[in-house]
PDB file of C-alpha atoms (C1' of nucleotides) in Angstrom:
ATOM      1  CA  MET A  34       1.674  -4.721   1.308  1.00  0.00           C
ATOM      2  CA  PRO A  35       2.178  -1.897   2.784  1.00  0.00           C
ATOM      3  CA  GLU A  36      -1.051  -0.110   3.845  1.00  0.00           C
ATOM      4  CA  LEU A  37      -1.173   2.508   6.850  1.00  0.00           C
ATOM      5  CA  PRO A  38      -0.792  -0.061   9.730  1.00  0.00           C
ATOM      6  CA  GLU A  39       2.300  -1.505   7.526  1.00  0.00           C
ATOM      7  CA  VAL A  40       3.611   1.697   7.213  1.00  0.00           C
ATOM      8  CA  GLU A  41       3.231   2.649  10.488  1.00  0.00           C
ATOM      9  CA  THR A  42       4.910  -0.174  12.138  1.00  0.00           C
ATOM     10  CA  VAL A  43       8.157   0.121   9.810  1.00  0.00           C
ATOM     11  CA  MET A  44       7.693   3.760  10.450  1.00  0.00           C
ATOM     12  CA  ARG A  45       8.472   2.540  14.259  1.00  0.00           C
ATOM     13  CA  GLY A  46      10.760   0.215  13.753  1.00  0.00           C
ATOM     14  CA  LEU A  47      13.116   2.489  11.787  1.00  0.00           C
ATOM     15  CA  ALA A  48      12.443   5.022  14.664  1.00  0.00           C
ATOM     16  CA  ALA A  49      13.540   2.423  17.162  1.00  0.00           C
ATOM     17  CA  ARG A  50      16.484   2.451  15.598  1.00  0.00           C
ATOM     18  CA  LEU A  51      17.317   5.138  13.361  1.00  0.00           C
ATOM     19  CA  GLU A  52      16.442   7.782  16.380  1.00  0.00           C
ATOM     20  CA  GLY A  53      19.596   9.612  17.124  1.00  0.00           C
ATOM     21  CA  ARG A  54      21.696   7.849  15.185  1.00  0.00           C
ATOM     22  CA  VAL A  55      23.957   9.202  12.903  1.00  0.00           C
ATOM     23  CA  ILE A  56      24.151   7.931   9.189  1.00  0.00           C
ATOM     24  CA  THR A  57      27.908   6.550   8.671  1.00  0.00           C
ATOM     25  CA  ARG A  58      27.518   5.848   5.164  1.00  0.00           C
ATOM     26  CA  ALA A  59      24.675   5.385   1.849  1.00  0.00           C
ATOM     27  CA  LEU A  60      24.342   4.108  -0.349  1.00  0.00           C
ATOM     28  CA  VAL A  61      22.178   4.731  -3.707  1.00  0.00           C
ATOM     29  CA  ASN A  62      21.982   1.593  -6.774  1.00  0.00           C
ATOM     30  CA  ARG A  63      19.833   2.821  -9.115  1.00  0.00           C
ATOM     31  CA  PRO A  64      18.900   6.351 -10.129  1.00  0.00           C
ATOM     32  CA  ASP A  65      15.393   6.127  -9.940  1.00  0.00           C
ATOM     33  CA  LEU A  66      12.261   3.944  -8.424  1.00  0.00           C
ATOM     34  CA  ARG A  67       8.815   5.416  -9.521  1.00  0.00           C
ATOM     35  CA  TRP A  68      10.513   8.429 -10.210  1.00  0.00           C
ATOM     36  CA  PRO A  69      13.849  10.081 -10.136  1.00  0.00           C
ATOM     37  CA  LEU A  70      15.881   9.459  -7.324  1.00  0.00           C
ATOM     38  CA  PRO A  71      17.635  12.977  -6.163  1.00  0.00           C
ATOM     39  CA  PRO A  72      20.644  12.764  -7.443  1.00  0.00           C
ATOM     40  CA  THR A  73      22.038  14.515  -3.861  1.00  0.00           C
ATOM     41  CA  LEU A  74      20.314  11.913  -2.251  1.00  0.00           C
ATOM     42  CA  ALA A  75      23.393   9.995  -1.012  1.00  0.00           C
ATOM     43  CA  ALA A  76      25.707  13.008  -0.142  1.00  0.00           C
ATOM     44  CA  ARG A  77      22.584  14.278   2.146  1.00  0.00           C
ATOM     45  CA  LEU A  78      21.586  11.389   3.889  1.00  0.00           C
ATOM     46  CA  THR A  79      26.014  10.726   4.452  1.00  0.00           C
ATOM     47  CA  GLY A  80      26.900  12.139   8.242  1.00  0.00           C
ATOM     48  CA  ALA A  81      23.412  13.244   8.717  1.00  0.00           C
ATOM     49  CA  ARG A  82      22.098  12.508  12.493  1.00  0.00           C
ATOM     50  CA  VAL A  83      18.265  11.464  12.343  1.00  0.00           C
ATOM     51  CA  LEU A  84      16.195  13.504  14.541  1.00  0.00           C
ATOM     52  CA  GLY A  85      12.665  12.158  14.368  1.00  0.00           C
ATOM     53  CA  PHE A  86       9.733   9.860  11.863  1.00  0.00           C
ATOM     54  CA  ARG A  87       6.188  10.566  11.080  1.00  0.00           C
ATOM     55  CA  ARG A  88       3.476   8.958   8.988  1.00  0.00           C
ATOM     56  CA  ARG A  89       1.594  11.064   6.573  1.00  0.00           C
ATOM     57  CA  ALA A  90      -0.290   8.495   5.149  1.00  0.00           C
ATOM     58  CA  LYS A  91       1.229   5.818   3.771  1.00  0.00           C
ATOM     59  CA  TYR A  92       4.217   7.795   3.963  1.00  0.00           C
ATOM     60  CA  ILE A  93       7.209   7.569   5.961  1.00  0.00           C
ATOM     61  CA  LEU A  94       9.183  11.055   7.231  1.00  0.00           C
ATOM     62  CA  MET A  95      12.649  10.946   8.498  1.00  0.00           C
ATOM     63  CA  ARG A  96      13.655  14.055   9.824  1.00  0.00           C
ATOM     64  CA  LEU A  97      17.605  15.184   9.511  1.00  0.00           C
ATOM     65  CA  ASP A  98      19.598  17.496  11.088  1.00  0.00           C
ATOM     66  CA  GLY A  99      19.661  20.365   8.633  1.00  0.00           C
ATOM     67  CA  GLY A 100      16.684  20.794   7.851  1.00  0.00           C
ATOM     68  CA  ASP A 101      16.138  18.623   4.842  1.00  0.00           C
ATOM     69  CA  SER A 102      13.820  15.239   5.568  1.00  0.00           C
ATOM     70  CA  VAL A 103      13.713  11.854   3.472  1.00  0.00           C
ATOM     71  CA  MET A 104      10.132  11.219   1.929  1.00  0.00           C
ATOM     72  CA  ILE A 105      10.212   7.137   1.441  1.00  0.00           C
ATOM     73  CA  HIS A 106       6.859   5.578  -0.294  1.00  0.00           C
ATOM     74  CA  LEU A 107       6.949   2.029  -0.151  1.00  0.00           C
ATOM     75  CA  GLY A 108       4.625   1.288  -2.769  1.00  0.00           C
ATOM     76  CA  MET A 109       3.507  -2.430  -3.585  1.00  0.00           C
ATOM     77  CA  SER A 110       6.544  -4.519  -2.988  1.00  0.00           C
ATOM     78  CA  GLY A 111       8.610  -2.083  -0.978  1.00  0.00           C
ATOM     79  CA  ARG A 112      10.636  -3.496   2.746  1.00  0.00           C
ATOM     80  CA  MET A 113      12.868  -2.384   4.995  1.00  0.00           C
ATOM     81  CA  LEU A 114      16.123  -4.873   6.739  1.00  0.00           C
ATOM     82  CA  ILE A 115      17.334  -4.351   9.352  1.00  0.00           C
ATOM     83  CA  GLY A 116      19.898  -5.670  11.039  1.00  0.00           C
ATOM     84  CA  PRO A 117      23.363  -5.847  12.518  1.00  0.00           C
ATOM     85  CA  ASN A 118      25.961  -4.264   9.240  1.00  0.00           C
ATOM     86  CA  ARG A 119      26.583  -7.049   7.040  1.00  0.00           C
ATOM     87  CA  PRO A 120      25.973  -8.044   3.288  1.00  0.00           C
ATOM     88  CA  ASN A 121      22.065  -8.744   2.237  1.00  0.00           C
ATOM     89  CA  GLN A 122      22.154 -11.830   1.120  1.00  0.00           C
ATOM     90  CA  ASP A 123      19.635 -11.196  -1.839  1.00  0.00           C
ATOM     91  CA  THR A 124      20.496  -7.433  -2.763  1.00  0.00           C
ATOM     92  CA  ALA A 125      18.853  -7.839  -6.498  1.00  0.00           C
ATOM     93  CA  HIS A 126      16.271  -5.235  -5.371  1.00  0.00           C
ATOM     94  CA  GLU A 127      18.218  -3.235  -2.851  1.00  0.00           C
ATOM     95  CA  HIS A 128      18.401  -0.134  -4.067  1.00  0.00           C
ATOM     96  CA  ILE A 129      18.990   2.261  -0.679  1.00  0.00           C
ATOM     97  CA  VAL A 130      21.295   0.869   1.948  1.00  0.00           C
ATOM     98  CA  LEU A 131      21.987   2.627   5.504  1.00  0.00           C
ATOM     99  CA  GLU A 132      24.602   2.420   7.485  1.00  0.00           C
ATOM    100  CA  THR A 133      24.284   3.693  11.575  1.00  0.00           C
ATOM    101  CA  ASP A 134      27.194   5.208  13.924  1.00  0.00           C
ATOM    102  CA  GLU A 135      26.101   1.863  16.077  1.00  0.00           C
ATOM    103  CA  GLY A 136      26.546  -0.633  12.863  1.00  0.00           C
ATOM    104  CA  TRP A 137      23.220  -1.155  12.160  1.00  0.00           C
ATOM    105  CA  ARG A 138      22.124  -1.447   8.581  1.00  0.00           C
ATOM    106  CA  VAL A 139      18.800  -0.583   6.898  1.00  0.00           C
ATOM    107  CA  GLY A 140      18.008  -1.843   3.351  1.00  0.00           C
ATOM    108  CA  PHE A 141      15.312  -0.737   1.434  1.00  0.00           C
ATOM    109  CA  VAL A 142      14.289  -3.356  -1.012  1.00  0.00           C
ATOM    110  CA  ASP A 143      11.402  -2.956  -3.522  1.00  0.00           C
ATOM    111  CA  PRO A 144      11.581  -5.354  -6.569  1.00  0.00           C
ATOM    112  CA  ARG A 145       8.518  -3.806  -7.887  1.00  0.00           C
ATOM    113  CA  ARG A 146      10.208  -0.215  -7.615  1.00  0.00           C
ATOM    114  CA  PHE A 147       6.758   1.192  -7.446  1.00  0.00           C
ATOM    115  CA  GLY A 148       8.075   2.928  -4.137  1.00  0.00           C
ATOM    116  CA  SER A 149       9.448   5.853  -3.970  1.00  0.00           C
ATOM    117  CA  VAL A 150      12.300   7.869  -2.080  1.00  0.00           C
ATOM    118  CA  ASP A 151      12.809  12.083  -1.798  1.00  0.00           C
ATOM    119  CA  LEU A 152      14.207  14.806   0.180  1.00  0.00           C
ATOM    120  CA  VAL A 153      11.886  17.530   1.151  1.00  0.00           C
ATOM    121  CA  PRO A 154      12.786  20.565   3.731  1.00  0.00           C
ATOM    122  CA  THR A 155      11.025  19.605   6.528  1.00  0.00           C
ATOM    123  CA  ALA A 156       9.048  22.582   7.193  1.00  0.00           C
ATOM    124  CA  GLU A 157       7.436  22.481   4.015  1.00  0.00           C
ATOM    125  CA  GLU A 158       6.582  18.508   4.248  1.00  0.00           C
ATOM    126  CA  ASP A 159       2.972  18.840   4.108  1.00  0.00           C
ATOM    127  CA  ALA A 160       3.414  20.598   0.870  1.00  0.00           C
ATOM    128  CA  HIS A 161       4.958  18.471  -0.835  1.00  0.00           C
ATOM    129  CA  ARG A 162       3.046  17.451  -4.410  1.00  0.00           C
ATOM    130  CA  LEU A 163       2.209  14.009  -2.705  1.00  0.00           C
ATOM    131  CA  LEU A 164       1.149  15.476  -0.109  1.00  0.00           C
ATOM    132  CA  ALA A 165      -0.757  18.008  -0.577  1.00  0.00           C
ATOM    133  CA  ASP A 166      -4.116  16.516  -1.563  1.00  0.00           C
ATOM    134  CA  LEU A 167      -4.303  14.184   0.658  1.00  0.00           C
ATOM    135  CA  GLY A 168      -7.627  14.113   2.868  1.00  0.00           C
ATOM    136  CA  PRO A 169      -7.317  13.410   6.575  1.00  0.00           C
ATOM    137  CA  GLU A 170      -5.793  10.778   8.304  1.00  0.00           C
ATOM    138  CA  PRO A 171      -8.090   8.688   9.339  1.00  0.00           C
ATOM    139  CA  LEU A 172      -6.710   7.555  12.799  1.00  0.00           C
ATOM    140  CA  GLY A 173      -7.210  11.716  13.286  1.00  0.00           C
ATOM    141  CA  GLU A 174      -9.449  13.789  14.967  1.00  0.00           C
ATOM    142  CA  ASP A 175     -10.252  15.152  11.699  1.00  0.00           C
ATOM    143  CA  PHE A 176     -11.751  12.497  10.047  1.00  0.00           C
ATOM    144  CA  THR A 177     -14.743  12.150  11.624  1.00  0.00           C
ATOM    145  CA  VAL A 178     -18.564  11.334  10.218  1.00  0.00           C
ATOM    146  CA  ALA A 179     -19.268  15.287   9.135  1.00  0.00           C
ATOM    147  CA  SER A 180     -15.404  14.884   7.256  1.00  0.00           C
ATOM    148  CA  LEU A 181     -16.090  11.822   5.429  1.00  0.00           C
ATOM    149  CA  THR A 182     -20.053  12.823   4.681  1.00  0.00           C
ATOM    150  CA  ALA A 183     -18.433  16.222   3.241  1.00  0.00           C
ATOM    151  CA  ALA A 184     -15.883  14.333   1.128  1.00  0.00           C
ATOM    152  CA  LEU A 185     -18.391  12.322  -0.368  1.00  0.00           C
ATOM    153  CA  ASP A 186     -21.375  14.404  -0.913  1.00  0.00           C
ATOM    154  CA  GLY A 187     -22.902  14.214  -4.414  1.00  0.00           C
ATOM    155  CA  LYS A 188     -20.064  11.749  -5.711  1.00  0.00           C
ATOM    156  CA  ARG A 189     -21.762   8.436  -7.321  1.00  0.00           C
ATOM    157  CA  THR A 190     -19.130   7.008  -7.376  1.00  0.00           C
ATOM    158  CA  PRO A 191     -18.533   2.824  -5.198  1.00  0.00           C
ATOM    159  CA  ILE A 192     -17.607   3.666  -1.593  1.00  0.00           C
ATOM    160  CA  LYS A 193     -15.475   1.101  -2.311  1.00  0.00           C
ATOM    161  CA  SER A 194     -13.627   3.521  -5.230  1.00  0.00           C
ATOM    162  CA  ALA A 195     -13.875   6.895  -3.026  1.00  0.00           C
ATOM    163  CA  LEU A 196     -12.174   5.569   0.273  1.00  0.00           C
ATOM    164  CA  LEU A 197      -9.222   3.887  -1.803  1.00  0.00           C
ATOM    165  CA  ASP A 198      -8.680   7.705  -2.836  1.00  0.00           C
ATOM    166  CA  GLN A 199      -6.425   9.406  -0.986  1.00  0.00           C
ATOM    167  CA  ARG A 200      -7.978  12.426  -1.392  1.00  0.00           C
ATOM    168  CA  ASN A 201     -11.093  11.561   0.427  1.00  0.00           C
ATOM    169  CA  VAL A 202      -9.448   9.887   3.795  1.00  0.00           C
ATOM    170  CA  ALA A 203      -5.455   9.273   3.588  1.00  0.00           C
ATOM    171  CA  GLY A 204      -4.168   5.592   4.343  1.00  0.00           C
ATOM    172  CA  LEU A 205      -6.317   3.181   3.295  1.00  0.00           C
ATOM    173  CA  GLY A 206      -5.590   0.364   1.082  1.00  0.00           C
ATOM    174  CA  ASN A 207      -7.638  -2.685  -0.712  1.00  0.00           C
ATOM    175  CA  ILE A 208      -7.561  -4.696   2.391  1.00  0.00           C
ATOM    176  CA  TYR A 209      -8.788  -2.105   4.923  1.00  0.00           C
ATOM    177  CA  VAL A 210     -11.268  -0.716   2.879  1.00  0.00           C
ATOM    178  CA  CYS A 211     -13.116  -4.296   2.074  1.00  0.00           C
ATOM    179  CA  GLU A 212     -12.663  -4.923   5.811  1.00  0.00           C
ATOM    180  CA  ALA A 213     -13.828  -2.000   7.174  1.00  0.00           C
ATOM    181  CA  LEU A 214     -17.031  -2.304   4.949  1.00  0.00           C
ATOM    182  CA  TYR A 215     -17.856  -5.677   5.419  1.00  0.00           C
ATOM    183  CA  ARG A 216     -17.544  -4.610   9.472  1.00  0.00           C
ATOM    184  CA  ALA A 217     -19.272  -1.829   8.847  1.00  0.00           C
ATOM    185  CA  LYS A 218     -22.194  -3.970   6.337  1.00  0.00           C
ATOM    186  CA  ILE A 219     -22.405  -1.711   3.568  1.00  0.00           C
ATOM    187  CA  SER A 220     -21.927  -3.014   0.537  1.00  0.00           C
ATOM    188  CA  PRO A 221     -18.939  -1.885  -1.778  1.00  0.00           C
ATOM    189  CA  LEU A 222     -21.051  -1.324  -4.460  1.00  0.00           C
ATOM    190  CA  ARG A 223     -23.169   1.320  -2.772  1.00  0.00           C
ATOM    191  CA  SER A 224     -23.238   4.802  -4.160  1.00  0.00           C
ATOM    192  CA  SER A 225     -20.629   7.117  -2.105  1.00  0.00           C
ATOM    193  CA  HIS A 226     -23.272   9.984  -1.412  1.00  0.00           C
ATOM    194  CA  THR A 227     -25.296   7.122   0.193  1.00  0.00           C
ATOM    195  CA  ILE A 228     -23.252   6.226   2.906  1.00  0.00           C
ATOM    196  CA  ALA A 229     -24.243   9.493   4.736  1.00  0.00           C
ATOM    197  CA  GLY A 230     -25.830   9.693   8.222  1.00  0.00           C
ATOM    198  CA  ALA A 231     -26.003   6.197   9.837  1.00  0.00           C
ATOM    199  CA  ARG A 232     -24.042   4.454   7.363  1.00  0.00           C
ATOM    200  CA  ALA A 233     -21.433   7.019   7.986  1.00  0.00           C
ATOM    201  CA  ARG A 234     -21.854   6.538  11.839  1.00  0.00           C
ATOM    202  CA  ARG A 235     -21.022   3.128  11.161  1.00  0.00           C
ATOM    203  CA  LEU A 236     -18.416   3.513   9.211  1.00  0.00           C
ATOM    204  CA  VAL A 237     -16.449   5.647   9.977  1.00  0.00           C
ATOM    205  CA  PRO A 238     -15.812   3.954  13.645  1.00  0.00           C
ATOM    206  CA  GLU A 239     -15.258   0.316  11.463  1.00  0.00           C
ATOM    207  CA  ILE A 240     -12.270   1.854   9.774  1.00  0.00           C
ATOM    208  CA  LYS A 241     -10.704   3.669  12.906  1.00  0.00           C
ATOM    209  CA  ALA A 242     -10.909   0.187  14.631  1.00  0.00           C
ATOM    210  CA  THR A 243     -10.116  -1.897  12.388  1.00  0.00           C
ATOM    211  CA  LEU A 244      -6.715  -0.029  11.501  1.00  0.00           C
ATOM    212  CA  ALA A 245      -5.770   0.479  15.327  1.00  0.00           C
ATOM    213  CA  GLU A 246      -6.344  -3.455  15.914  1.00  0.00           C
ATOM    214  CA  ALA A 247      -3.511  -3.646  13.034  1.00  0.00           C
ATOM    215  CA  ILE A 248      -1.035  -1.752  14.347  1.00  0.00           C
ATOM    216  CA  ALA A 249      -1.920  -3.264  17.747  1.00  0.00           C
ATOM    217  CA  ALA A 250      -1.223  -6.614  16.163  1.00  0.00           C
ATOM    218  CA  GLY A 251       1.893  -5.500  14.550  1.00  0.00           C
ATOM    219  CA  GLY A 252       3.154  -4.109  17.424  1.00  0.00           C
ATOM    220  CA  SER A 253       2.750  -6.874  19.632  1.00  0.00           C
ATOM    221  CA  SER A 254       3.768  -9.618  17.081  1.00  0.00           C
ATOM    222  CA  LEU A 255       7.389  -8.585  16.971  1.00  0.00           C
ATOM    223  CA  ARG A 256       9.496  -8.174  19.176  1.00  0.00           C
ATOM    224  CA  ASP A 257      11.254  -4.709  18.268  1.00  0.00           C
ATOM    225  CA  TYR A 258       9.582  -4.778  15.370  1.00  0.00           C
ATOM    226  CA  VAL A 259      11.918  -6.475  13.304  1.00  0.00           C
ATOM    227  CA  GLN A 260      11.723 -10.478  13.025  1.00  0.00           C
ATOM    228  CA  PRO A 261      14.387 -12.762  13.030  1.00  0.00           C
ATOM    229  CA  ASP A 262      15.293 -12.473   9.142  1.00  0.00           C
ATOM    230  CA  GLY A 263      15.379  -8.936   9.681  1.00  0.00           C
ATOM    231  CA  GLU A 264      12.313  -8.630   8.249  1.00  0.00           C
ATOM    232  CA  LEU A 265      10.846  -5.128   9.701  1.00  0.00           C
ATOM    233  CA  GLY A 266       6.844  -4.501  10.244  1.00  0.00           C
ATOM    234  CA  TYR A 267       4.761  -7.489   8.778  1.00  0.00           C
ATOM    235  CA  PHE A 268       2.508  -9.901  10.269  1.00  0.00           C
ATOM    236  CA  GLN A 269      -0.081 -12.284   9.955  1.00  0.00           C
ATOM    237  CA  HIS A 270      -3.566 -10.796  10.105  1.00  0.00           C
ATOM    238  CA  ALA A 271      -6.911 -12.393  10.600  1.00  0.00           C
ATOM    239  CA  TRP A 272      -9.236 -11.402   7.596  1.00  0.00           C
ATOM    240  CA  LYS A 273     -12.786 -11.946   7.731  1.00  0.00           C
ATOM    241  CA  VAL A 274     -13.131 -11.214   4.130  1.00  0.00           C
ATOM    242  CA  TYR A 275     -10.100 -10.253   2.136  1.00  0.00           C
ATOM    243  CA  GLY A 276      -8.507 -13.336  -0.047  1.00  0.00           C
ATOM    244  CA  ARG A 277     -11.425 -15.626   1.434  1.00  0.00           C
ATOM    245  CA  GLU A 278     -13.055 -15.764  -1.925  1.00  0.00           C
ATOM    246  CA  ASN A 279     -15.653 -18.669  -1.539  1.00  0.00           C
ATOM    247  CA  GLU A 280     -15.367 -19.229   1.987  1.00  0.00           C
ATOM    248  CA  PRO A 281     -18.451 -18.851   4.575  1.00  0.00           C
ATOM    249  CA  CYS A 282     -19.262 -15.515   5.686  1.00  0.00           C
ATOM    250  CA  PRO A 283     -18.513 -15.596   9.699  1.00  0.00           C
ATOM    251  CA  SER A 284     -21.446 -13.456  10.462  1.00  0.00           C
ATOM    252  CA  CYS A 285     -23.756 -15.948   8.184  1.00  0.00           C
ATOM    253  CA  PRO A 286     -24.920 -18.796  10.542  1.00  0.00           C
ATOM    254  CA  GLY A 287     -23.594 -21.834   8.463  1.00  0.00           C
ATOM    255  CA  GLY A 288     -22.513 -19.968   6.157  1.00  0.00           C
ATOM    256  CA  ALA A 289     -25.101 -21.518   3.339  1.00  0.00           C
ATOM    257  CA  ALA A 290     -27.628 -18.683   3.772  1.00  0.00           C
ATOM    258  CA  CYS A 291     -25.202 -15.879   1.833  1.00  0.00           C
ATOM    259  CA  GLY A 292     -23.593 -18.416  -0.367  1.00  0.00           C
ATOM    260  CA  GLY A 293     -19.876 -17.495   0.614  1.00  0.00           C
ATOM    261  CA  ILE A 294     -17.661 -14.418   0.289  1.00  0.00           C
ATOM    262  CA  ARG A 295     -17.272 -13.006  -3.032  1.00  0.00           C
ATOM    263  CA  ARG A 296     -14.742 -11.608  -5.390  1.00  0.00           C
ATOM    264  CA  ILE A 297     -15.872  -8.320  -8.088  1.00  0.00           C
ATOM    265  CA  THR A 298     -13.877  -6.418  -9.218  1.00  0.00           C
ATOM    266  CA  GLN A 299     -14.224  -2.450  -8.945  1.00  0.00           C
ATOM    267  CA  ALA A 300     -11.976   0.059 -10.790  1.00  0.00           C
ATOM    268  CA  GLY A 301      -9.640  -2.823 -11.766  1.00  0.00           C
ATOM    269  CA  ARG A 302      -9.347  -3.711  -7.918  1.00  0.00           C
ATOM    270  CA  SER A 303     -10.551  -6.878  -6.267  1.00  0.00           C
ATOM    271  CA  THR A 304     -13.810  -6.543  -3.508  1.00  0.00           C
ATOM    272  CA  PHE A 305     -14.511  -9.341  -1.057  1.00  0.00           C
ATOM    273  CA  HIS A 306     -17.446  -9.223   0.007  1.00  0.00           C
ATOM    274  CA  CYS A 307     -20.759 -10.847   1.702  1.00  0.00           C
ATOM    275  CA  PRO A 308     -23.365  -9.580  -0.498  1.00  0.00           C
ATOM    276  CA  SER A 309     -26.685 -10.874   2.472  1.00  0.00           C
ATOM    277  CA  VAL A 310     -24.445  -9.040   5.278  1.00  0.00           C
ATOM    278  CA  GLN A 311     -23.297  -5.801   3.435  1.00  0.00           C
ATOM    279  CA  ARG A 312     -26.475  -3.426   2.015  1.00  0.00           C
TER     280      ARG A 312
ATOM    281  C1'  DC B  78     -15.283  17.616 -12.546  1.00  0.00           C
ATOM    282  C1'  DA B  79     -15.892  12.213 -12.353  1.00  0.00           C
ATOM    283  C1'  DA B  80     -15.286   7.519 -13.433  1.00  0.00           C
ATOM    284  C1'  DG B  81     -12.795   3.967 -15.319  1.00  0.00           C
ATOM    285  C1'  DA B  82      -8.354   1.968 -17.947  1.00  0.00           C
ATOM    286  C1'  DA B  83      -4.144   1.883 -18.195  1.00  0.00           C
ATOM    287  C1'  DT B  84       0.348   2.456 -16.409  1.00  0.00           C
ATOM    288  C1'  DC B  85       4.982   1.781 -14.237  1.00  0.00           C
ATOM    289  C1'  DC B  86       7.717  -3.517 -12.562  1.00  0.00           C
ATOM    290  C1'  DT B  87       8.601  -8.340 -11.454  1.00  0.00           C
ATOM    291  C1'  DG B  88       7.224 -12.186  -8.305  1.00  0.00           C
ATOM    292  C1'  DT B  89       3.947 -15.824  -7.772  1.00  0.00           C
ATOM    293  C1'  DC B  90       0.997 -19.174  -8.071  1.00  0.00           C
ATOM    294  C1'  DA B  91      -2.477 -22.159 -10.152  1.00  0.00           C
ATOM    295  C1'  DG B  92      -3.371 -24.417 -14.149  1.00  0.00           C
ATOM    296  C1'  DC B  93      -1.958 -27.277 -18.422  1.00  0.00           C
TER     297       DC B  93
ATOM    298  C1'  DT C 116       9.515 -29.443 -14.922  1.00  0.00           C
ATOM    299  C1'  DG C 117       8.159 -25.366 -18.089  1.00  0.00           C
ATOM    300  C1'  DC C 118       4.960 -22.232 -19.796  1.00  0.00           C
ATOM    301  C1'  DT C 119       1.062 -18.795 -19.784  1.00  0.00           C
ATOM    302  C1'  DG C 120      -1.920 -15.907 -17.588  1.00  0.00           C
ATOM    303  C1'  DA C 121      -4.345 -13.826 -14.004  1.00  0.00           C
ATOM    304  C1'  DC C 122      -3.065 -11.449 -10.281  1.00  0.00           C
ATOM    305  C1'  DA C 123      -0.490  -8.618  -6.878  1.00  0.00           C
ATOM    306  C1'  DG C 124      -1.133  -5.065  -0.683  1.00  0.00           C
ATOM    307  C1'  DG C 125      -0.122   1.615  -4.828  1.00  0.00           C
ATOM    308  C1'  DA C 126      -1.003   6.084  -7.076  1.00  0.00           C
ATOM    309  C1'  DT C 127      -0.287   8.462 -11.499  1.00  0.00           C
ATOM    310  C1'  DT C 128      -1.686  10.006 -15.425  1.00  0.00           C
ATOM    311  C1'  DC C 129      -4.890   9.478 -19.976  1.00  0.00           C
ATOM    312  C1'  DT C 130      -9.311   8.795 -21.719  1.00  0.00           C
ATOM    313  C1'  DT C 131     -14.510   8.842 -21.786  1.00  0.00           C
TER     314       DT C 131
END
DNA sequence: CAAGAATCCTGTCAGC
DNA sequence: TGCTGACAGGATTCTT
């Protein structure tokens, strides 16, 4: 379930427990996830000290001493389990396990295996093929009305699809695109190039606010970002439209005026929207 | 080049 | 209950 806010929260949780620690043991339980895992991964992790973390789009970068970074993507079903160092009850999909010098254990669980893990020289993180073509960070100062307008210039693809394209803006997923478009009162069907102007001036702040609020909710709803069962970084959200097909639109008084929230399919993904509010 | 479809994989849930 | 099909928060690769 990870989009940018979840990835950010997971990263902060990992940082709280791993930063400055030495990885005393590393298990890599299969040769591949989405792509082959580096054959040297377990050896490279074992004995390494964790220097720090950062996030780029939905990727977590864990910096090790010795000059390498571990690049982690959670895919659709990736999760991190963190807890005292004892065996996990459900190990069927626990593909990677780390143990630290403080006696903690971190497991990467990913049933669908759409996630990925790779090694990259720290100095060349952003040149990695998976990062090289990413657009600006939506919460960064590089993501502006001007940058979004330029990215969408001349594009006739629906704005919903354009916002999911990581080259235009990096880190948005299906949920937050639906929510941000709703908050900005923009139809997901609208042609991208028509977003320029007033609509872009509404959309950019709503994207930033939607993400920032979700990150804040994640940080505040979890102690140390770890739930009692060891699950790291996920939290309940109050979506206004996502997953609310046929429910009343919160912005339409009485709900009856617009007939409720609709679900449509765009480029194979579900879009939730209110046709009355979003134009 | 742009846009949509197919694809990787497993789990869950609704409906019969 | 058991079966079936739809669907899932991603992103690359393949077609058109």
